[in-house]
Every structure is written in C-alpha cells, then in structure tokens.
Amino acid sequence: LEDELEEGPTLADLAGACSPATRVGLGALRFSVATMASLISAMYIGFGVLYDTEENRWLGAMVFGAVDTPGSLFAAFQAPPFALVAVVALRDLLRQVATTYAATPCRKRAIQAAVVGLMWLMTAVVVGPLTMHPAATGSTTVILLSVLFVWTPG
C-alpha cells in the first residue's frame, strides 16, 4: 500500500509558491477575522453580563432583541460560535507563520508571540473598560476578566 501512495506537495511547498505580498495579505486577513470574531464574542458576553438589570434591560433589548429573556442567556449561546471562529482563524495564522519561517525558529516564535500579544491587546482594549462599568461588581468583574485572560484565543 505504501508504494501506491504518491507524494503530493507539502504545506511548506505551497507556502513557498506564494509571493510574499500574498502571504502578508492572507496573514492580515486571518488576523483581522480572528480579532473581529474575538471582539464580537467578548462584546456579547460584556453586554449579557452588564446590561442584565431591570433599569438597563432596554439596552440589552437593543443588542439582543428581547426584553423578557436575560442577557446572559443570549451571551451563552451567541458568544461561543464567534470565539470558535477566532480560534480557527488564529490557528491558521500561526500555522502560516510556522510554515513560512520554518527555517528560522527564533523568528517564527517571535512573530507568533507578537501575533498572540497583539490579539490579547485588541481584546483588552474592548473588555478592559467594561470592567470599570458601575454594574461590574464581584462575579461580573471576574467574568469579564476571565474573558480577557482565558476566553481570548491564544
């Protein structure tokens, strides 16, 4: 059976066939998709946790579309798909960096660390101010900080 299998192009061969401009463009697109999906997921959780009181219910209704259902329920069902898209896009970007810089492992690790750090920073810019909201007390702050340190892909 092993003799019948043909050797096809590897991922490194395909990466080498692309021009540097194409690789940079794909990397920027993958990073943008991962960041936007992560931010949407974090905002669903933030709005679901913060705007779940009676006086702020109208804000949750503007975001989630219903007044009688708690915002945390909407966040529990709408945030995970966006987080999964962010994880897949970030994984593809890190794989692209690994195949592009396979010959230079130090540069590869430095670029991967920069990508993950920038992804965390982009999420921190959005989630950080939510922790200072007047409704963010006790467990709400813990949930928002866990979005920043645990939920964020990377």
CSV table of C-alpha atoms in Angstrom, one decimal:
chain,number,residue,atom,x,y,z
A,1,LEU,CA,0.0,0.0,0.0
A,2,GLU,CA,2.8,2.4,0.7
A,3,ASP,CA,4.1,2.1,-2.8
A,4,GLU,CA,0.8,3.2,-4.3
A,5,LEU,CA,0.7,6.5,-2.4
A,6,GLU,CA,2.1,9.4,-4.3
A,7,GLU,CA,4.0,12.2,-2.6
A,8,GLY,CA,2.0,15.4,-3.0
A,9,PRO,CA,3.1,18.9,-2.3
A,10,THR,CA,3.5,19.7,1.3
A,11,LEU,CA,2.3,22.7,3.2
A,12,ALA,CA,5.7,24.2,3.1
A,13,ASP,CA,5.9,23.8,-0.7
A,14,LEU,CA,2.5,25.6,-1.1
A,15,ALA,CA,3.7,28.4,1.2
A,16,GLY,CA,6.9,28.7,-0.8
A,17,ALA,CA,4.9,29.0,-4.1
A,18,CYS,CA,3.1,32.2,-2.8
A,19,SER,CA,4.6,35.6,-3.2
A,20,PRO,CA,5.5,37.5,0.0
A,21,ALA,CA,2.8,40.0,-0.7
A,22,THR,CA,0.2,37.2,-0.9
A,23,ARG,CA,1.4,35.8,2.4
A,24,VAL,CA,1.3,39.1,4.1
A,25,GLY,CA,-2.2,39.8,2.8
A,26,LEU,CA,-3.5,36.4,3.9
A,27,GLY,CA,-1.9,36.9,7.3
A,28,ALA,CA,-3.5,40.3,7.7
A,29,LEU,CA,-6.9,38.9,6.6
A,30,ARG,CA,-6.6,36.0,9.1
A,31,PHE,CA,-5.6,38.3,11.9
A,32,SER,CA,-8.5,40.7,11.1
A,33,VAL,CA,-11.0,37.8,11.1
A,34,ALA,CA,-9.7,36.4,14.4
A,35,THR,CA,-9.7,39.8,16.1
A,36,MET,CA,-13.1,40.8,14.9
A,37,ALA,CA,-14.6,37.4,15.9
A,38,SER,CA,-13.0,37.6,19.3
A,39,LEU,CA,-14.2,41.2,19.9
A,40,ILE,CA,-17.8,40.3,18.9
A,41,SER,CA,-17.7,37.3,21.3
A,42,ALA,CA,-16.3,39.5,24.1
A,43,MET,CA,-19.0,42.2,23.5
A,44,TYR,CA,-21.8,39.6,23.6
A,45,ILE,CA,-20.5,38.4,27.0
A,46,GLY,CA,-20.0,42.0,28.2
A,47,PHE,CA,-23.5,43.2,27.2
A,48,GLY,CA,-25.0,40.0,28.5
A,49,VAL,CA,-23.4,40.4,31.9
A,50,LEU,CA,-23.6,44.1,32.4
A,51,TYR,CA,-27.0,45.0,31.0
A,52,ASP,CA,-29.0,42.4,32.7
A,53,THR,CA,-30.8,44.5,35.3
A,54,GLU,CA,-34.3,45.9,35.1
A,55,GLU,CA,-33.3,49.6,34.6
A,56,ASN,CA,-30.8,48.6,31.8
A,57,ARG,CA,-33.0,46.0,30.2
A,58,TRP,CA,-33.8,48.2,27.2
A,59,LEU,CA,-30.1,48.4,26.3
A,60,GLY,CA,-29.9,44.6,26.3
A,61,ALA,CA,-33.1,44.5,24.2
A,62,MET,CA,-31.4,46.8,21.6
A,63,VAL,CA,-28.5,44.4,21.4
A,64,PHE,CA,-30.2,41.0,21.9
A,65,GLY,CA,-33.7,41.7,20.6
A,66,ALA,CA,-35.9,40.7,23.6
A,67,VAL,CA,-36.7,42.3,26.9
A,68,ASP,CA,-38.0,39.3,28.9
A,69,THR,CA,-35.0,36.9,28.4
A,70,PRO,CA,-31.9,37.5,30.5
A,71,GLY,CA,-28.9,38.9,28.5
A,72,SER,CA,-26.6,36.2,30.0
A,73,LEU,CA,-28.7,33.5,28.2
A,74,PHE,CA,-28.2,35.2,24.9
A,75,ALA,CA,-24.5,35.7,25.6
A,76,ALA,CA,-24.1,32.0,26.5
A,77,PHE,CA,-25.5,31.0,23.1
A,78,GLN,CA,-24.2,33.7,20.8
A,79,ALA,CA,-20.6,34.2,22.0
A,80,PRO,CA,-19.1,30.7,21.6
A,81,PRO,CA,-19.6,30.5,17.8
A,82,PHE,CA,-17.6,33.7,17.3
A,83,ALA,CA,-14.9,32.5,19.7
A,84,LEU,CA,-14.6,29.3,17.7
A,85,VAL,CA,-14.2,31.3,14.5
A,86,ALA,CA,-11.5,33.4,16.2
A,87,VAL,CA,-9.6,30.2,17.4
A,88,VAL,CA,-9.7,28.7,13.9
A,89,ALA,CA,-8.5,31.9,12.2
A,90,LEU,CA,-5.7,32.4,14.8
A,91,ARG,CA,-4.7,28.8,14.5
A,92,ASP,CA,-4.4,29.1,10.7
A,93,LEU,CA,-2.4,32.3,11.1
A,94,LEU,CA,0.0,30.7,13.5
A,95,ARG,CA,0.3,27.7,11.1
A,96,GLN,CA,1.1,30.1,8.2
A,97,VAL,CA,3.8,31.7,10.3
A,98,ALA,CA,5.2,28.3,11.2
A,99,THR,CA,5.4,27.2,7.6
A,100,THR,CA,6.8,30.5,6.3
A,101,TYR,CA,9.6,30.7,8.9
A,102,ALA,CA,10.3,27.0,9.4
A,103,ALA,CA,14.0,27.5,8.7
A,104,THR,CA,14.4,30.2,11.3
A,105,PRO,CA,12.7,29.0,14.6
A,106,CYS,CA,13.7,32.1,16.6
A,107,ARG,CA,12.0,34.4,14.2
A,108,LYS,CA,9.0,32.1,14.0
A,109,ARG,CA,8.5,32.1,17.7
A,110,ALA,CA,8.9,35.9,17.9
A,111,ILE,CA,6.3,36.5,15.2
A,112,GLN,CA,3.9,34.0,16.8
A,113,ALA,CA,4.3,35.7,20.2
A,114,ALA,CA,3.8,39.1,18.6
A,115,VAL,CA,0.6,37.9,17.0
A,116,VAL,CA,-0.8,36.5,20.2
A,117,GLY,CA,0.2,39.6,22.2
A,118,LEU,CA,-1.5,41.9,19.7
A,119,MET,CA,-4.6,39.7,19.7
A,120,TRP,CA,-4.7,40.0,23.5
A,121,LEU,CA,-4.2,43.7,23.4
A,122,MET,CA,-7.0,44.2,20.9
A,123,THR,CA,-9.4,42.3,23.2
A,124,ALA,CA,-8.1,44.2,26.3
A,125,VAL,CA,-8.9,47.5,24.7
A,126,VAL,CA,-12.6,46.4,24.4
A,127,VAL,CA,-13.0,44.3,27.6
A,128,GLY,CA,-10.9,46.5,29.9
A,129,PRO,CA,-13.3,49.5,30.0
A,130,LEU,CA,-16.2,47.1,30.7
A,131,THR,CA,-14.7,46.1,34.0
A,132,MET,CA,-15.0,49.8,35.1
A,133,HIS,CA,-18.7,49.9,34.4
A,134,PRO,CA,-20.8,50.7,37.5
A,135,ALA,CA,-22.7,47.4,37.2
A,136,ALA,CA,-19.4,45.4,37.1
A,137,THR,CA,-19.1,44.2,40.7
A,138,GLY,CA,-18.0,40.9,42.2
A,139,SER,CA,-18.7,38.0,39.9
A,140,THR,CA,-19.3,40.3,36.9
A,141,THR,CA,-15.8,41.6,37.1
A,142,VAL,CA,-14.5,38.0,37.4
A,143,ILE,CA,-16.4,37.0,34.3
A,144,LEU,CA,-15.1,40.0,32.3
A,145,LEU,CA,-11.5,39.4,33.4
A,146,SER,CA,-11.9,35.7,32.5
A,147,VAL,CA,-12.9,36.8,29.0
A,148,LEU,CA,-9.7,38.7,28.8
A,149,PHE,CA,-7.3,36.1,30.2
A,150,VAL,CA,-9.0,32.8,29.4
A,151,TRP,CA,-11.5,33.3,26.6
A,152,THR,CA,-9.2,35.3,24.4
A,153,PRO,CA,-7.8,32.9,21.8
A,154,GLY,CA,-4.1,32.5,22.1
